[in-house]
PDB file of C-alpha atoms and ligand atoms in Angstrom:
ATOM      1  CA  MET W   1      17.215 -30.736-232.450  1.00 73.00           C
ATOM      2  CA  GLU W   2      13.884 -28.379-232.851  1.00 92.00           C
ATOM      3  CA  VAL W   3      10.782 -29.395-232.201  1.00 98.00           C
ATOM      4  CA  GLN W   4       7.102 -27.234-232.846  1.00 98.00           C
ATOM      5  CA  ILE W   5       3.875 -27.266-231.384  1.00 98.00           C
ATOM      6  CA  ALA W   6       0.652 -27.013-232.368  1.00 98.00           C
ATOM      7  CA  PRO W   7      -2.027 -26.181-230.777  1.00 98.00           C
ATOM      8  CA  SER W   8      -5.539 -27.953-232.434  1.00 98.00           C
ATOM      9  CA  ILE W   9      -8.345 -25.088-232.205  1.00 98.00           C
ATOM     10  CA  LEU W  10     -10.795 -28.243-231.542  1.00 98.00           C
ATOM     11  CA  SER W  11     -10.605 -27.282-227.938  1.00 98.00           C
ATOM     12  CA  ALA W  12     -10.970 -23.729-228.165  1.00 98.00           C
ATOM     13  CA  ASP W  13     -14.291 -21.749-228.142  1.00 97.00           C
ATOM     14  CA  PHE W  14     -15.860 -21.961-231.664  1.00 96.00           C
ATOM     15  CA  GLY W  15     -17.041 -18.094-230.446  1.00 96.00           C
ATOM     16  CA  ARG W  16     -14.036 -16.627-229.442  1.00 97.00           C
ATOM     17  CA  LEU W  17     -11.480 -17.880-232.318  1.00 97.00           C
ATOM     18  CA  ALA W  18     -10.400 -15.002-233.292  1.00 97.00           C
ATOM     19  CA  ASP W  19      -8.673 -14.487-229.290  1.00 98.00           C
ATOM     20  CA  GLU W  20      -8.499 -18.335-228.955  1.00 98.00           C
ATOM     21  CA  VAL W  21      -6.098 -18.523-231.862  1.00 98.00           C
ATOM     22  CA  ALA W  22      -3.749 -14.928-230.278  1.00 98.00           C
ATOM     23  CA  ALA W  23      -4.097 -16.785-227.206  1.00 98.00           C
ATOM     24  CA  VAL W  24      -1.424 -18.971-228.110  1.00 98.00           C
ATOM     25  CA  GLY W  25       0.987 -16.401-230.605  1.00 90.00           C
ATOM     26  CA  ASP W  26       4.352 -18.511-229.828  1.00 94.00           C
ATOM     27  CA  ALA W  27       3.308 -21.715-230.965  1.00 98.00           C
ATOM     28  CA  ASP W  28       4.798 -22.625-234.733  1.00 98.00           C
ATOM     29  CA  TRP W  29       1.525 -23.730-236.143  1.00 98.00           C
ATOM     30  CA  ILE W  30      -2.375 -23.213-235.914  1.00 98.00           C
ATOM     31  CA  HIS W  31      -4.421 -27.038-236.020  1.00 98.00           C
ATOM     32  CA  VAL W  32      -7.493 -26.880-237.623  1.00 98.00           C
ATOM     33  CA  ASP W  33      -9.313 -30.439-238.147  1.00 98.00           C
ATOM     34  CA  VAL W  34     -11.229 -30.296-240.190  1.00 98.00           C
ATOM     35  CA  MET W  35     -14.006 -33.115-239.807  1.00 98.00           C
ATOM     36  CA  ASP W  36     -16.925 -34.410-242.700  1.00 98.00           C
ATOM     37  CA  ASN W  37     -19.042 -36.193-240.413  1.00 98.00           C
ATOM     38  CA  HIS W  38     -18.412 -39.667-243.283  1.00 98.00           C
ATOM     39  CA  PHE W  39     -14.674 -40.372-242.631  1.00 98.00           C
ATOM     40  CA  VAL W  40     -14.386 -39.446-238.758  1.00 98.00           C
ATOM     41  CA  PRO W  41     -18.309 -39.324-236.769  1.00 98.00           C
ATOM     42  CA  ASN W  42     -17.462 -35.614-235.797  1.00 98.00           C
ATOM     43  CA  LEU W  43     -18.549 -32.653-237.673  1.00 98.00           C
ATOM     44  CA  THR W  44     -16.443 -29.739-237.582  1.00 98.00           C
ATOM     45  CA  LEU W  45     -15.562 -26.849-239.706  1.00 97.00           C
ATOM     46  CA  GLY W  46     -14.563 -25.829-243.201  1.00 97.00           C
ATOM     47  CA  LEU W  47     -13.214 -23.721-245.977  1.00 98.00           C
ATOM     48  CA  PRO W  48     -14.993 -20.758-244.733  1.00 98.00           C
ATOM     49  CA  VAL W  49     -13.349 -20.823-241.377  1.00 98.00           C
ATOM     50  CA  VAL W  50      -9.713 -21.805-242.287  1.00 98.00           C
ATOM     51  CA  HIS W  51     -10.287 -18.501-244.223  1.00 98.00           C
ATOM     52  CA  SER W  52     -11.765 -16.274-240.334  1.00 97.00           C
ATOM     53  CA  VAL W  53      -8.539 -18.413-239.147  1.00 98.00           C
ATOM     54  CA  LEU W  54      -6.238 -17.107-241.397  1.00 98.00           C
ATOM     55  CA  LYS W  55      -7.274 -13.676-241.281  1.00 97.00           C
ATOM     56  CA  HIS W  56      -6.619 -13.590-237.266  1.00 96.00           C
ATOM     57  CA  THR W  57      -3.130 -15.291-237.149  1.00 97.00           C
ATOM     58  CA  ALA W  58       0.395 -14.439-238.568  1.00 97.00           C
ATOM     59  CA  LEU W  59       0.890 -18.172-237.500  1.00 98.00           C
ATOM     60  CA  PRO W  60       1.244 -20.842-240.186  1.00 98.00           C
ATOM     61  CA  VAL W  61      -2.025 -22.774-240.429  1.00 98.00           C
ATOM     62  CA  ASP W  62      -1.837 -26.737-240.513  1.00 99.00           C
ATOM     63  CA  CYS W  63      -5.043 -27.858-241.333  1.00 99.00           C
ATOM     64  CA  HIS W  64      -5.836 -32.053-240.749  1.00 99.00           C
ATOM     65  CA  LEU W  65      -7.944 -33.231-243.063  1.00 99.00           C
ATOM     66  CA  MET W  66     -10.674 -35.919-242.075  1.00 99.00           C
ATOM     67  CA  ILE W  67     -12.398 -35.875-244.595  1.00 98.00           C
ATOM     68  CA  ALA W  68     -13.830 -38.562-247.615  1.00 98.00           C
ATOM     69  CA  ASP W  69     -12.784 -37.748-250.826  1.00 97.00           C
ATOM     70  CA  PRO W  70      -9.477 -35.344-250.344  1.00 98.00           C
ATOM     71  CA  ASP W  71      -8.497 -35.378-253.456  1.00 98.00           C
ATOM     72  CA  ARG W  72     -11.085 -33.543-254.495  1.00 98.00           C
ATOM     73  CA  TRP W  73     -11.293 -30.881-251.357  1.00 98.00           C
ATOM     74  CA  ALA W  74      -7.514 -30.875-250.135  1.00 98.00           C
ATOM     75  CA  THR W  75      -5.897 -28.377-252.346  1.00 98.00           C
ATOM     76  CA  SER W  76      -8.794 -25.629-251.549  1.00 98.00           C
ATOM     77  CA  TYR W  77      -7.209 -25.285-248.746  1.00 98.00           C
ATOM     78  CA  ALA W  78      -3.597 -24.673-249.577  1.00 98.00           C
ATOM     79  CA  GLU W  79      -4.326 -22.702-251.708  1.00 98.00           C
ATOM     80  CA  ALA W  80      -6.512 -20.900-249.162  1.00 98.00           C
ATOM     81  CA  GLY W  81      -3.477 -19.875-247.254  1.00 98.00           C
ATOM     82  CA  ALA W  82      -2.814 -23.108-245.110  1.00 98.00           C
ATOM     83  CA  ARG W  83       0.725 -23.837-244.828  1.00 98.00           C
ATOM     84  CA  ASN W  84       0.348 -27.141-244.599  1.00 99.00           C
ATOM     85  CA  VAL W  85      -2.577 -29.456-245.810  1.00 99.00           C
ATOM     86  CA  THR W  86      -2.228 -33.281-244.236  1.00 99.00           C
ATOM     87  CA  PHE W  87      -4.604 -36.170-245.473  1.00 99.00           C
ATOM     88  CA  HIS W  88      -5.011 -39.447-244.579  1.00 99.00           C
ATOM     89  CA  ALA W  89      -4.164 -42.451-246.084  1.00 98.00           C
ATOM     90  CA  GLU W  90      -7.264 -44.834-245.707  1.00 98.00           C
ATOM     91  CA  ALA W  91      -9.356 -41.386-247.587  1.00 98.00           C
ATOM     92  CA  ALA W  92      -6.816 -40.987-250.638  1.00 98.00           C
ATOM     93  CA  HIS W  93      -7.931 -42.630-254.165  1.00 98.00           C
ATOM     94  CA  ALA W  94      -4.038 -41.294-255.096  1.00 98.00           C
ATOM     95  CA  PRO W  95      -2.410 -39.512-252.758  1.00 98.00           C
ATOM     96  CA  ILE W  96       0.941 -39.413-254.226  1.00 98.00           C
ATOM     97  CA  ARG W  97      -1.431 -36.918-257.010  1.00 98.00           C
ATOM     98  CA  LEU W  98      -2.811 -35.580-254.216  1.00 99.00           C
ATOM     99  CA  ALA W  99       0.477 -34.734-252.555  1.00 99.00           C
ATOM    100  CA  ARG W 100       1.611 -32.767-255.634  1.00 98.00           C
ATOM    101  CA  ASP W 101      -0.917 -31.049-256.333  1.00 98.00           C
ATOM    102  CA  LEU W 102      -0.735 -29.927-252.549  1.00 99.00           C
ATOM    103  CA  ARG W 103       2.964 -28.149-253.046  1.00 98.00           C
ATOM    104  CA  ALA W 104       1.965 -27.456-256.057  1.00 98.00           C
ATOM    105  CA  ALA W 105       0.030 -24.936-254.992  1.00 98.00           C
ATOM    106  CA  GLY W 106       2.612 -24.002-251.896  1.00 98.00           C
ATOM    107  CA  ALA W 107       1.816 -26.066-249.045  1.00 98.00           C
ATOM    108  CA  ARG W 108       3.772 -28.594-247.482  1.00 98.00           C
ATOM    109  CA  ALA W 109       1.874 -32.143-248.155  1.00 99.00           C
ATOM    110  CA  GLY W 110       0.787 -34.189-245.102  1.00 99.00           C
ATOM    111  CA  LEU W 111      -0.184 -38.196-244.997  1.00 99.00           C
ATOM    112  CA  ALA W 112      -1.838 -38.914-241.970  1.00 99.00           C
ATOM    113  CA  LEU W 113      -2.200 -43.025-240.413  1.00 99.00           C
ATOM    114  CA  LYS W 114      -5.185 -44.018-238.192  1.00 99.00           C
ATOM    115  CA  PRO W 115      -3.882 -45.766-235.399  1.00 98.00           C
ATOM    116  CA  ALA W 116      -3.765 -49.549-237.184  1.00 98.00           C
ATOM    117  CA  THR W 117      -2.524 -48.049-240.474  1.00 98.00           C
ATOM    118  CA  PRO W 118       0.734 -48.955-240.975  1.00 98.00           C
ATOM    119  CA  VAL W 119       3.646 -47.038-241.817  1.00 98.00           C
ATOM    120  CA  GLU W 120       5.878 -49.528-243.893  1.00 98.00           C
ATOM    121  CA  PRO W 121       3.422 -49.568-247.299  1.00 98.00           C
ATOM    122  CA  PHE W 122       3.795 -45.764-247.751  1.00 98.00           C
ATOM    123  CA  ALA W 123       7.822 -45.918-247.046  1.00 98.00           C
ATOM    124  CA  ASP W 124       8.029 -45.304-251.204  1.00 98.00           C
ATOM    125  CA  LEU W 125       6.038 -42.404-250.847  1.00 98.00           C
ATOM    126  CA  LEU W 126       8.128 -40.399-248.399  1.00 98.00           C
ATOM    127  CA  PRO W 127       9.876 -38.042-250.647  1.00 98.00           C
ATOM    128  CA  GLU W 128       6.945 -36.984-252.213  1.00 98.00           C
ATOM    129  CA  ILE W 129       5.615 -35.564-249.094  1.00 98.00           C
ATOM    130  CA  ASP W 130       6.523 -33.433-246.340  1.00 98.00           C
ATOM    131  CA  MET W 131       5.043 -34.685-242.813  1.00 98.00           C
ATOM    132  CA  LEU W 132       4.157 -38.155-241.492  1.00 98.00           C
ATOM    133  CA  LEU W 133       1.680 -37.817-238.830  1.00 99.00           C
ATOM    134  CA  VAL W 134       0.992 -40.909-236.613  1.00 99.00           C
ATOM    135  CA  MET W 135      -2.401 -40.306-235.183  1.00 99.00           C
ATOM    136  CA  THR W 136      -2.518 -41.407-231.330  1.00 99.00           C
ATOM    137  CA  VAL W 137      -6.089 -41.910-230.871  1.00 99.00           C
ATOM    138  CA  GLU W 138      -8.638 -43.102-233.271  1.00 98.00           C
ATOM    139  CA  PRO W 139      -8.520 -39.381-235.364  1.00 98.00           C
ATOM    140  CA  GLY W 140     -12.351 -37.538-234.847  1.00 98.00           C
ATOM    141  CA  PHE W 141     -12.440 -36.189-230.952  1.00 98.00           C
ATOM    142  CA  GLY W 142     -10.633 -33.950-228.291  1.00 98.00           C
ATOM    143  CA  GLY W 143      -9.759 -35.286-225.252  1.00 98.00           C
ATOM    144  CA  GLN W 144      -9.472 -39.221-226.077  1.00 98.00           C
ATOM    145  CA  PRO W 145      -6.556 -40.876-223.355  1.00 98.00           C
ATOM    146  CA  PHE W 146      -3.305 -41.394-225.424  1.00 98.00           C
ATOM    147  CA  LEU W 147      -2.621 -44.808-227.399  1.00 98.00           C
ATOM    148  CA  ASP W 148       0.596 -45.934-226.063  1.00 98.00           C
ATOM    149  CA  VAL W 149      -0.062 -48.532-228.191  1.00 98.00           C
ATOM    150  CA  VAL W 150       0.967 -46.357-231.733  1.00 98.00           C
ATOM    151  CA  LEU W 151       4.345 -45.423-230.048  1.00 98.00           C
ATOM    152  CA  PRO W 152       6.272 -48.444-231.800  1.00 98.00           C
ATOM    153  CA  LYS W 153       5.168 -47.330-235.407  1.00 98.00           C
ATOM    154  CA  VAL W 154       6.112 -43.703-233.770  1.00 98.00           C
ATOM    155  CA  ARG W 155       9.441 -45.061-233.938  1.00 98.00           C
ATOM    156  CA  ARG W 156       9.011 -46.445-237.338  1.00 98.00           C
ATOM    157  CA  ALA W 157       7.975 -44.367-238.959  1.00 98.00           C
ATOM    158  CA  ARG W 158      11.369 -42.071-237.640  1.00 98.00           C
ATOM    159  CA  GLU W 159      13.572 -45.245-238.838  1.00 98.00           C
ATOM    160  CA  LEU W 160      11.681 -45.063-242.307  1.00 98.00           C
ATOM    161  CA  VAL W 161      12.242 -40.923-242.457  1.00 98.00           C
ATOM    162  CA  ARG W 162      16.264 -41.555-241.174  1.00 97.00           C
ATOM    163  CA  ASP W 163      17.297 -44.427-242.881  1.00 97.00           C
ATOM    164  CA  GLY W 164      15.611 -42.741-246.458  1.00 97.00           C
ATOM    165  CA  ASN W 165      17.452 -39.589-245.381  1.00 97.00           C
ATOM    166  CA  HIS W 166      13.801 -37.755-246.108  1.00 97.00           C
ATOM    167  CA  ALA W 167      13.046 -34.273-245.238  1.00 97.00           C
ATOM    168  CA  VAL W 168       9.687 -35.441-243.880  1.00 98.00           C
ATOM    169  CA  TRP W 169       8.375 -34.210-240.431  1.00 98.00           C
ATOM    170  CA  VAL W 170       7.112 -36.727-237.713  1.00 98.00           C
ATOM    171  CA  GLN W 171       4.083 -35.264-235.798  1.00 98.00           C
ATOM    172  CA  VAL W 172       1.835 -37.077-233.261  1.00 99.00           C
ATOM    173  CA  ASP W 173      -2.145 -35.856-232.095  1.00 99.00           C
ATOM    174  CA  GLY W 174      -4.162 -37.523-230.142  1.00 98.00           C
ATOM    175  CA  GLY W 175      -3.947 -36.908-226.258  1.00 98.00           C
ATOM    176  CA  VAL W 176      -0.398 -35.152-226.303  1.00 99.00           C
ATOM    177  CA  ASP W 177      -0.050 -33.484-223.386  1.00 98.00           C
ATOM    178  CA  GLU W 178       2.271 -32.682-220.386  1.00 98.00           C
ATOM    179  CA  GLN W 179       2.518 -36.910-219.723  1.00 98.00           C
ATOM    180  CA  THR W 180       2.860 -38.022-223.065  1.00 98.00           C
ATOM    181  CA  ILE W 181       4.935 -35.249-224.965  1.00 98.00           C
ATOM    182  CA  ASP W 182       8.140 -36.915-223.560  1.00 98.00           C
ATOM    183  CA  ARG W 183       6.716 -41.021-225.344  1.00 98.00           C
ATOM    184  CA  CYS W 184       6.025 -39.151-227.853  1.00 98.00           C
ATOM    185  CA  ALA W 185       9.671 -37.189-228.751  1.00 98.00           C
ATOM    186  CA  GLU W 186      11.669 -40.524-227.120  1.00 98.00           C
ATOM    187  CA  ALA W 187      10.453 -42.420-229.848  1.00 98.00           C
ATOM    188  CA  GLY W 188      10.500 -40.336-232.895  1.00 98.00           C
ATOM    189  CA  ALA W 189       8.445 -37.580-233.007  1.00 98.00           C
ATOM    190  CA  ASP W 190       8.934 -33.445-233.394  1.00 98.00           C
ATOM    191  CA  VAL W 191       6.208 -31.462-234.184  1.00 98.00           C
ATOM    192  CA  PHE W 192       3.471 -31.519-231.632  1.00 98.00           C
ATOM    193  CA  VAL W 193      -1.094 -31.539-232.309  1.00 99.00           C
ATOM    194  CA  ALA W 194      -1.518 -30.365-228.179  1.00 98.00           C
ATOM    195  CA  GLY W 195      -6.226 -29.727-228.243  1.00 98.00           C
ATOM    196  CA  SER W 196      -7.414 -30.327-225.074  1.00 98.00           C
ATOM    197  CA  ALA W 197      -4.249 -29.694-222.990  1.00 98.00           C
ATOM    198  CA  VAL W 198      -3.682 -26.365-224.926  1.00 98.00           C
ATOM    199  CA  TYR W 199      -7.259 -24.874-224.799  1.00 98.00           C
ATOM    200  CA  GLY W 200      -8.014 -27.041-221.098  1.00 98.00           C
ATOM    201  CA  ALA W 201      -5.775 -24.885-219.328  1.00 98.00           C
ATOM    202  CA  ASP W 202      -5.890 -21.032-218.014  1.00 97.00           C
ATOM    203  CA  ASP W 203      -2.387 -20.480-219.622  1.00 98.00           C
ATOM    204  CA  PRO W 204      -2.612 -22.005-222.728  1.00 98.00           C
ATOM    205  CA  ALA W 205       0.589 -20.415-224.167  1.00 98.00           C
ATOM    206  CA  GLU W 206       2.354 -20.962-220.640  1.00 98.00           C
ATOM    207  CA  VAL W 207       1.439 -25.343-221.541  1.00 98.00           C
ATOM    208  CA  VAL W 208       2.792 -24.172-225.273  1.00 98.00           C
ATOM    209  CA  ARG W 209       6.031 -23.590-223.530  1.00 98.00           C
ATOM    210  CA  ARG W 210       6.389 -26.266-220.881  1.00 98.00           C
ATOM    211  CA  LEU W 211       5.230 -28.539-223.714  1.00 98.00           C
ATOM    212  CA  ARG W 212       8.425 -26.772-225.684  1.00 98.00           C
ATOM    213  CA  GLN W 213      10.184 -27.123-223.244  1.00 98.00           C
ATOM    214  CA  SER W 214       9.763 -30.813-222.369  1.00 98.00           C
ATOM    215  CA  ALA W 215      10.326 -32.114-226.285  1.00 98.00           C
ATOM    216  CA  SER W 216      13.378 -30.235-226.654  1.00 98.00           C
ATOM    217  CA  ALA W 217      15.197 -31.676-224.022  1.00 97.00           C
ATOM    218  CA  VAL W 218      13.846 -35.428-224.928  1.00 97.00           C
ATOM    219  CA  ALA W 219      14.818 -34.685-228.773  1.00 97.00           C
ATOM    220  CA  ASP W 220      17.965 -32.806-227.730  1.00 95.00           C
ATOM    221  CA  SER W 221      19.763 -35.799-226.613  1.00 94.00           C
ATOM    222  CA  ALA W 222      17.383 -38.692-228.189  1.00 96.00           C
ATOM    223  CA  TRP W 223      18.256 -41.589-230.613  1.00 96.00           C
ATOM    224  CA  TRP W 224      16.942 -40.191-233.792  1.00 96.00           C
ATOM    225  CA  ALA W 225      18.651 -36.736-232.858  1.00 88.00           C
ATOM    226  CA  HIS W 226      21.473 -36.908-234.473  1.00 70.00           C
ATOM    227  CA  ALA W 227      20.863 -38.858-237.392  1.00 50.00           C
TER     228      ALA W 227
HETATM  229  C1  DX5 Z 301      -8.512 -35.642-233.643  1.00 65.11           C
HETATM  230  C2  DX5 Z 301      -7.970 -33.994-233.489  1.00 65.11           C
HETATM  231  C3  DX5 Z 301      -6.638 -33.619-232.483  1.00 65.11           C
HETATM  232  C4  DX5 Z 301      -7.937 -33.367-231.440  1.00 65.11           C
HETATM  233  C5  DX5 Z 301      -6.392 -33.349-230.756  1.00 65.11           C
HETATM  234  O1  DX5 Z 301      -9.031 -35.961-234.546  1.00 65.11           O
HETATM  235  O2  DX5 Z 301      -7.119 -35.051-235.012  1.00 65.11           O
HETATM  236  O3  DX5 Z 301      -6.272 -32.286-233.617  1.00 65.11           O
HETATM  237  O4  DX5 Z 301      -7.664 -32.248-231.627  1.00 65.11           O
HETATM  238  O5  DX5 Z 301      -6.871 -33.350-228.889  1.00 65.11           O
HETATM  239  P1  DX5 Z 301      -6.482 -33.660-228.038  1.00 65.11           P
HETATM  240  O6  DX5 Z 301      -5.301 -32.763-227.621  1.00 65.11           O
HETATM  241  O7  DX5 Z 301      -6.961 -33.134-226.568  1.00 65.11           O
HETATM  242  O8  DX5 Z 301      -6.579 -35.773-227.844  1.00 65.11           O
HETATM  243 ZN1   ZN Z 302      -5.937 -32.915-235.942  1.00 65.11          ZN
END
C-alpha cells in the first residue's frame, strides 16, 4: 500500500527555506502551513512565500490553509501552482463550490477537520474532494503532542472512503513522528505530515525514510489496505 510523507516547513528555518526544502528531496510533498491569526492563534506565511517555495522545489506543494474565509483566498494558492490545497471544514462557507473551484484551477482539493469536528457530516462530500485531513493536534503550532483520541475518527474516515470506493487520501497532521506514525497507518491514514520530527532532526532526509518505512510496513498489512 502506497504511503506518502509530507514534511511541514513550519518547523524549518525560514531564513534558509530553499536549503530546508532541498533537505527533504526524497519526500512526496512539501507541506506548507498558512495561518492568518484569525482561524488559528498564530501567523505564518502566505502567497509570496508559497511562490518562493515553488521556485525552489520540484516536489508538489501541499498548502494547508488555516485561515478564515478560504472561499475568498484558497483558489489563488491553486493558481499559484500548489498541487494540493486543503481548507478547513469549520471555516468554509461553501465547501462544495470551493472544492470545485480548486479542482478547476488544477489542484487537488483537501478538506481538513479539527480534532473535535466529526467526519460523518462530510460523508456526502467525499466525491468532491481528493484528500481528507484529520488533524491530530489542534491546528496552530508545530511540536504539540499527538492526540490519540482522534484515531477512531481516522478509522471512521477510512471506512467511509473505503465503503464508498472514493479516491480520497486520508492525511494526518500533528504530532506525527516515529512513535506515533504506526498508529496512524493502522487506523487508516496514507498521507503523513511531520514537522518537528523531520526538521528537528540532524538528518531530515533520514527521518523521512524511516517514517516512510514504518508507515509502509503497517499499511501493507492493515485492515484497510486491500479494500
Ligand atoms: C499544525 C500544522 C502542522 C505542523 C505539524 O497546525 O498544521 O502541519 O507543522 O507539526 P508537528 O509535526 O511538529 O506536530
Ligand atoms: Zn499542517
